[in-house]
Amino acid sequence: MNAPDRFVEQQREVPHSDEAEQSIIGALMTDNEAIDRIGHLCAEHFYRYDHRLIFSAIQRMIIANRRADMITVYEALASSGHADQVGGLPYLNKVVAAAPSAAGIVRWAEIVIDRWKLRGLLTAADEVAELVYSRDGKTVNEIIDAAQAKFEPLADASAKDPQLIGQFLTPIVERIDEQFHGSSTHSKALSTGLRDLDEKLGGGMRAGQLIIVAGRPGMGKTAIALGVAEAAADAGTTSLFFSQEMVGDELCSRALSRASGLPMDKILDGKKFAKDDGSAEWSMLTKGVQRVSELQLIVDDRPAMTLNAIRGAARMVKRRSGLGLIVIDYLGLMAATEGNNRNEQVGANTRGLKAMAKQLGVPIVLLAQLSRKCDERGDKRPLPSDLRDSGEIEQDADVIIFLYRDEVYNPDSRDKGVAEIHIAKQRNGPTGIVGAAYIGERTLFADLMPGTRFGAQPGDEAPRKSKRGFE
């Protein structure tokens, strides 16, 4: 008795739809105007090579304002030497005769694109398998990053038709009205945790924005970024902090100092606590521990992450717990994924992060280093030209913020304990400088008292007496 071999793999059909492809090209040769409803469809989406040739010919003729029917399309294909490859006039006649009206062309295009995505998944899976079997010296994490990069282009790419600008008005006016009356259910700007900075940013950070925070070492970039992440977490959303410079427990120590009110030196060295078990310091520590433990702040401290690794981690967090803000500390420590030199590599990362902010619908705060050029000037306040590695950073960013603390360069500065936050670029708002208090022992930025003067200039030596304070 011959039992069937259960292990013989059945031949599976490659995902495609001849009917949908034929219906599209047949309907287009009958109704050329139908192409306006499927502007997102490309020749590469078709499975059959002959259908690609026919669709390309139709598309070129319509764009050139020429009539594309069965005869003219055949003539165009014949002149390019492709008529025999598509079955000649008999096949074109068959397709046109069998085609229904163009009423369903949008749905047919969706079917063709869906099948193209499925074929892409199969191809990517084969390529990933090849990566696994022939590693070529790659680490497992590098293979995973490469695999994510292959699947990423097949992510949701649903078409959105162009609209008259007036069609955007209704939701905007409704949002303004609801916000005015305090009853808005629309997505609001996300607070940075600093009153004056929020006001300058038109209420705070917005979904899809790439916000660059740049400064020289020691200016407090990580401190302000952690404050922004905590403010977002306090607002009830999840923050994701990619800490490529500090390990997780260093970041947590900072958060504990900020939450408890205890200086960093006591968080780092428990011997400095008061000996009395009932001292206020232990009570402050307890309250700080409780507050930090309740923060919806997720830390990923893997070093030298690629753009694909960051994107994959962000998508996973959003899927599991929702996501309101991403912070990356910092751009210079991200691994390069493409580009022949450092400028191109940095530019590729900033472009990718801007696209990711739009795809995930969250603001991304990206920290960046400034070059040493500003240290060589008399006035050491940063300029856009000081951005390190790539001029594309300035182009890709929606908002660029420079941090400057005069006391870093001038120990006797009259602006001790004050940071200047310079909004050097804002696509949809004003630029300018706002002030914030900087509490060094807790690495904390906080609001200044309203009306506080600041802005020491080179040559200002004597400390200035003024009333200022912070929370």
XYZ file of C-alpha atoms in Angstrom:
471
model
C 0.000 0.000 0.000
C 1.461 3.303 -1.059
C 0.643 6.058 1.454
C 0.647 9.615 0.116
C 3.750 11.596 0.977
C 2.534 14.209 3.457
C 5.717 16.163 3.191
C 5.529 16.998 -0.494
C 5.059 20.766 -0.590
C 2.097 21.848 -2.645
C 2.759 24.417 -5.324
C 1.139 27.650 -4.216
C -0.094 30.302 -6.571
C 1.596 33.680 -6.432
C -0.905 36.281 -5.165
C -2.403 38.185 -8.077
C -5.705 38.936 -9.780
C -5.844 38.663 -13.569
C -9.479 39.780 -13.489
C -8.814 43.010 -11.612
C -5.806 43.869 -13.812
C -7.771 43.182 -17.005
C -10.762 45.164 -15.758
C -8.579 48.209 -15.067
C -6.836 48.369 -18.432
C -10.053 47.516 -20.280
C -12.045 50.223 -18.456
C -9.305 52.812 -19.033
C -9.337 52.228 -22.786
C -13.071 52.907 -22.688
C -13.055 55.803 -20.214
C -9.748 57.700 -20.078
C -10.961 60.049 -17.336
C -11.172 57.121 -14.905
C -7.399 57.301 -14.478
C -7.877 60.360 -12.264
C -9.474 58.136 -9.618
C -6.508 55.751 -9.410
C -3.559 58.142 -9.375
C -1.847 56.002 -6.706
C -1.717 52.948 -9.025
C 1.627 52.287 -10.768
C 2.678 49.885 -13.492
C 4.887 48.014 -11.003
C 1.791 47.003 -9.016
C 0.628 44.749 -11.886
C 1.683 41.100 -11.727
C 1.602 40.302 -15.431
C 4.313 41.867 -17.563
C 1.967 42.377 -20.534
C -0.470 44.249 -18.293
C 2.353 46.478 -17.083
C 3.230 47.359 -20.677
C -0.387 48.108 -21.576
C -1.022 50.219 -18.454
C 2.191 52.190 -19.006
C 1.206 52.934 -22.609
C -2.275 54.064 -21.570
C -0.836 56.233 -18.787
C 1.695 57.943 -21.070
C -0.915 58.700 -23.718
C -3.433 60.168 -21.281
C -0.750 62.323 -19.636
C 0.196 63.572 -23.107
C -3.472 64.472 -23.661
C -3.866 61.853 -26.394
C -6.840 59.550 -26.743
C -6.023 56.044 -25.426
C -8.368 53.463 -26.937
C -7.837 49.939 -28.241
C -6.453 51.049 -31.629
C -4.262 53.938 -30.437
C -2.815 51.875 -27.595
C -1.997 49.083 -30.050
C -0.259 51.576 -32.354
C 1.752 52.962 -29.413
C 2.821 49.471 -28.365
C 3.681 48.524 -31.950
C 5.855 51.625 -32.390
C 7.827 50.688 -29.255
C 8.173 47.065 -30.348
C 5.953 45.637 -27.614
C 2.761 44.802 -29.517
C 3.569 41.088 -29.851
C 4.511 40.859 -26.171
C 0.992 41.845 -25.136
C -0.853 39.526 -27.530
C -1.417 42.148 -30.203
C -4.777 43.617 -31.217
C -6.749 40.412 -30.458
C -5.847 40.510 -26.747
C -6.567 44.235 -26.464
C -9.937 43.650 -28.136
C -10.696 40.800 -25.711
C -9.853 42.932 -22.666
C -11.962 45.886 -23.809
C -14.924 43.674 -24.719
C -14.899 41.933 -21.337
C -14.359 45.031 -19.215
C -17.249 46.295 -17.082
C -17.859 50.002 -16.712
C -15.242 52.062 -14.879
C -17.507 52.509 -11.844
C -15.557 49.929 -9.837
C -12.063 50.962 -10.902
C -11.031 52.281 -7.463
C -11.809 48.931 -5.843
C -10.011 47.023 -8.602
C -6.929 49.181 -8.043
C -7.074 48.363 -4.323
C -7.130 44.648 -5.167
C -4.130 44.964 -7.484
C -2.146 46.906 -4.855
C -3.091 44.440 -2.110
C -1.799 41.542 -4.218
C 1.401 43.515 -4.931
C 1.934 43.953 -1.177
C 1.421 40.231 -0.588
C 4.003 39.427 -3.266
C 6.322 41.918 -1.615
C 5.886 40.156 1.716
C 6.823 36.826 0.152
C 9.873 38.355 -1.524
C 10.964 40.063 1.695
C 10.512 36.804 3.607
C 12.756 34.997 1.115
C 15.382 37.740 1.382
C 15.255 37.614 5.179
C 15.723 33.833 5.068
C 18.776 34.359 2.853
C 20.135 36.884 5.373
C 19.741 34.299 8.130
C 21.460 31.477 6.243
C 24.317 33.594 4.839
C 25.058 36.021 7.653
C 28.158 37.604 6.071
C 29.475 38.556 9.490
C 26.293 40.370 10.558
C 25.100 40.200 14.151
C 21.598 38.975 14.951
C 20.464 42.523 15.750
C 21.832 43.767 12.417
C 19.888 41.030 10.619
C 16.711 42.013 12.482
C 17.240 45.675 11.518
C 17.728 44.681 7.879
C 14.585 42.535 8.001
C 12.531 45.417 9.379
C 13.847 47.661 6.615
C 12.617 45.205 3.975
C 9.083 45.065 5.387
C 8.774 48.773 6.195
C 7.971 49.962 2.614
C 5.021 47.562 2.557
C 3.462 49.180 5.628
C 0.170 50.965 5.261
C 0.344 53.168 2.195
C -3.352 53.848 1.731
C -4.126 56.444 -0.874
C -5.479 59.826 0.066
C -7.028 61.935 -2.648
C -6.077 65.615 -2.966
C -8.658 67.990 -1.524
C -9.582 71.640 -1.944
C -8.065 73.654 0.896
C -11.541 74.711 2.008
C -12.348 71.111 2.944
C -9.868 71.360 5.828
C -11.672 74.371 7.312
C -14.535 72.674 9.158
C -12.446 70.605 11.602
C -10.114 73.565 12.219
C -12.949 75.950 13.089
C -14.623 73.288 15.259
C -11.370 72.736 17.155
C -10.872 76.485 17.718
C -14.446 76.860 18.966
C -14.188 73.883 21.317
C -10.844 75.032 22.693
C -12.228 78.536 23.256
C -15.139 77.132 25.251
C -12.913 74.658 27.093
C -14.696 71.606 25.752
C -12.222 70.393 23.138
C -12.037 66.680 22.457
C -9.522 67.203 19.666
C -5.878 66.332 19.993
C -4.137 69.195 21.775
C -0.552 70.327 21.716
C 1.634 68.419 24.128
C 3.150 70.588 26.880
C 6.920 70.778 27.263
C 6.492 71.393 30.996
C 7.829 74.963 30.619
C 5.224 77.729 30.512
C 7.086 80.300 28.416
C 8.361 77.709 25.939
C 4.838 76.345 25.460
C 3.559 79.849 24.771
C 6.277 80.460 22.181
C 5.454 77.120 20.505
C 1.767 77.984 20.211
C 0.684 75.727 23.057
C 3.399 73.059 22.912
C 4.569 70.237 20.656
C 2.351 68.797 17.944
C 1.984 65.405 16.319
C 4.269 64.852 13.346
C 6.830 67.465 14.354
C 10.574 66.829 14.418
C 11.973 69.081 17.168
C 15.741 69.501 17.373
C 17.204 70.526 20.748
C 20.860 71.425 20.305
C 23.645 72.789 22.472
C 27.236 72.402 23.480
C 28.119 69.802 26.158
C 27.021 70.807 29.645
C 24.148 73.051 28.538
C 21.460 70.664 29.787
C 20.156 68.930 26.662
C 19.367 65.651 28.432
C 17.886 67.546 31.388
C 15.390 69.460 29.276
C 14.585 66.347 27.220
C 13.849 64.350 30.372
C 11.642 67.168 31.612
C 9.703 67.183 28.342
C 9.262 63.387 28.516
C 8.047 63.593 32.126
C 5.601 66.382 31.249
C 4.134 64.238 28.468
C 3.875 61.259 30.832
C 2.151 63.455 33.426
C -0.372 64.461 30.758
C -1.524 60.838 30.552
C 0.371 59.711 27.480
C 3.280 57.294 27.140
C 6.734 58.735 26.451
C 9.508 56.689 24.844
C 13.059 57.827 25.661
C 15.938 56.416 23.580
C 18.961 57.006 25.818
C 21.992 56.156 23.695
C 24.414 58.108 25.882
C 23.297 57.305 29.435
C 22.346 53.904 30.796
C 18.886 53.457 32.223
C 19.817 53.715 35.902
C 21.583 57.066 35.313
C 18.446 58.432 33.700
C 16.321 57.003 36.497
C 18.593 58.626 39.116
C 18.020 61.982 37.453
C 14.277 61.424 37.377
C 14.324 60.474 41.071
C 16.248 63.608 41.989
C 13.781 65.755 40.086
C 10.738 64.018 41.549
C 11.958 63.949 45.148
C 13.615 67.368 45.366
C 16.813 65.739 46.630
C 20.119 66.798 45.046
C 21.840 64.361 42.698
C 24.821 63.851 45.000
C 22.543 62.288 47.628
C 20.803 60.092 45.073
C 24.202 58.839 43.919
C 25.646 58.427 47.427
C 23.299 57.260 50.194
C 25.972 58.013 52.828
C 25.135 61.695 52.455
C 21.619 61.198 53.787
C 20.939 62.491 57.288
C 21.507 59.799 59.913
C 18.117 60.348 61.500
C 15.757 57.680 60.071
C 12.846 60.031 60.525
C 14.439 62.897 58.621
C 12.553 64.768 55.932
C 15.008 63.471 53.314
C 13.746 59.902 53.620
C 10.179 61.130 53.289
C 11.167 63.077 50.181
C 12.837 59.981 48.765
C 9.735 57.879 49.362
C 7.518 60.376 47.576
C 9.987 60.594 44.698
C 10.119 56.810 44.308
C 6.328 56.647 44.175
C 6.111 59.391 41.559
C 8.799 57.899 39.285
C 7.277 54.426 39.553
C 3.966 55.804 38.282
C 5.442 57.613 35.261
C 4.436 56.217 31.869
C 8.003 56.745 30.676
C 9.656 53.895 28.766
C 13.458 53.910 28.461
C 15.423 52.105 25.749
C 19.144 52.438 26.543
C 20.579 50.310 23.745
C 23.629 52.077 22.235
C 24.183 52.983 18.574
C 20.664 52.135 17.432
C 19.818 52.278 13.750
C 16.836 54.172 12.405
C 15.104 50.860 11.682
C 15.664 49.647 15.249
C 14.241 52.883 16.656
C 11.257 52.666 14.320
C 10.595 49.039 15.254
C 10.768 49.758 18.997
C 8.467 52.771 18.655
C 5.883 50.789 16.697
C 5.948 48.032 19.304
C 5.410 50.506 22.173
C 2.582 52.228 20.319
C 0.906 48.898 19.634
C 1.178 47.762 23.260
C 0.518 50.886 25.291
C -0.064 53.828 22.976
C 2.523 56.528 22.348
C 2.472 60.292 22.739
C 6.116 61.392 22.486
C 9.526 60.093 21.388
C 12.824 61.512 22.678
C 16.172 60.493 21.157
C 19.393 61.307 23.006
C 21.178 61.934 20.699
C 21.530 62.191 16.900
C 25.316 61.834 16.814
C 25.146 58.414 18.502
C 22.676 56.890 16.058
C 24.159 54.226 13.792
C 24.417 55.020 10.095
C 22.216 53.039 7.723
C 22.909 54.773 4.417
C 25.074 57.478 2.889
C 28.669 57.713 1.702
C 29.828 60.271 4.275
C 28.807 61.571 7.663
C 26.693 64.431 6.289
C 24.682 62.062 4.095
C 24.296 59.563 6.939
C 23.026 62.184 9.381
C 20.698 63.598 6.738
C 19.265 60.135 6.055
C 18.555 59.691 9.776
C 16.835 63.068 10.189
C 14.695 62.510 7.081
C 13.723 59.089 8.377
C 12.841 60.456 11.813
C 10.688 63.203 10.287
C 8.833 60.594 8.239
C 8.445 58.435 11.358
C 6.950 61.355 13.331
C 4.276 61.738 10.639
C 3.622 58.001 10.335
C 3.242 57.456 14.093
C 1.439 60.742 14.686
C 3.691 61.888 17.550
C 6.256 64.646 18.086
C 9.887 63.515 18.118
C 12.403 65.457 20.206
C 15.887 64.832 18.833
C 18.956 66.044 20.722
C 21.981 67.196 18.721
C 25.480 68.431 19.423
C 26.830 71.759 18.209
C 30.281 72.183 16.709
C 33.109 73.949 18.554
C 32.771 77.004 16.310
C 30.541 78.774 18.813
C 33.217 78.383 21.522
C 35.618 80.378 19.349
C 33.361 83.443 19.086
C 33.117 86.334 21.491
C 29.363 85.811 21.821
C 29.104 82.068 22.267
C 25.380 81.841 21.732
C 24.728 79.159 19.078
C 23.738 79.805 15.474
C 22.078 77.429 12.961
C 25.425 77.090 11.175
C 26.820 75.475 14.342
C 24.682 72.370 13.889
C 27.100 69.505 13.592
C 27.544 67.064 10.674
C 24.760 68.099 8.313
C 22.947 71.128 6.956
C 20.023 68.781 6.295
C 19.197 68.841 10.008
C 18.005 72.420 9.630
C 15.994 71.526 6.536
C 14.218 68.488 8.037
C 13.366 69.997 11.438
C 10.043 71.683 12.137
C 11.433 73.357 15.248
C 15.062 74.031 16.216
C 15.839 74.980 19.811
C 19.259 76.073 21.039
C 20.217 75.941 24.723
C 22.627 78.480 26.216
C 23.702 79.006 29.832
C 26.045 81.934 30.238
C 27.475 80.635 33.505
C 29.089 77.692 31.646
C 31.475 80.150 29.988
C 31.379 82.963 32.567
C 31.384 81.730 36.176
C 30.602 85.257 37.433
C 27.728 85.739 35.004
C 24.819 87.817 36.208
C 22.608 85.082 34.739
C 23.643 82.294 37.083
C 20.927 79.679 37.293
C 19.245 80.913 34.110
C 19.100 79.204 30.710
C 18.254 80.881 27.440
C 16.023 78.743 25.204
C 16.328 80.071 21.673
C 13.678 78.969 19.167
C 15.807 79.516 16.060
C 13.343 77.920 13.628
C 9.628 77.222 13.781
C 7.742 76.372 10.607
C 4.382 77.569 11.852
C 5.228 80.105 14.509
C 7.537 82.852 15.725
C 11.184 82.549 16.646
C 12.811 84.151 19.667
C 14.268 83.538 23.103
C 12.567 82.567 26.359
C 14.178 82.012 29.736
C 14.060 79.153 32.200
C 15.581 78.503 35.595
C 18.238 75.787 35.741
C 18.699 73.971 39.034
C 22.022 72.255 38.556
C 21.967 70.105 41.682
C 18.823 68.419 40.373
C 19.526 68.799 36.613
C 16.133 70.458 36.329
C 14.698 73.200 34.141
C 11.765 75.159 35.591
C 9.748 78.309 34.948
C 11.160 81.703 35.849
C 9.024 84.182 37.701
C 7.067 86.293 35.173
C 8.954 89.437 34.191
C 12.399 88.113 35.099
C 15.165 89.804 33.115
C 17.953 87.723 31.616
C 20.445 87.724 28.771
C 23.972 88.579 29.910
C 26.179 89.751 27.055
C 29.959 89.480 26.639
C 31.557 92.182 28.805
C 28.808 92.040 31.420
C 30.820 91.235 34.511
C 29.085 92.317 37.681
C 26.208 90.121 38.822
C 22.875 91.905 38.537
C 20.475 91.871 41.409
C 17.006 90.922 40.305
C 14.062 89.075 41.689
C 13.754 85.739 40.017
C 12.457 82.408 41.056
C 11.330 79.069 39.860
C 9.031 76.278 40.773
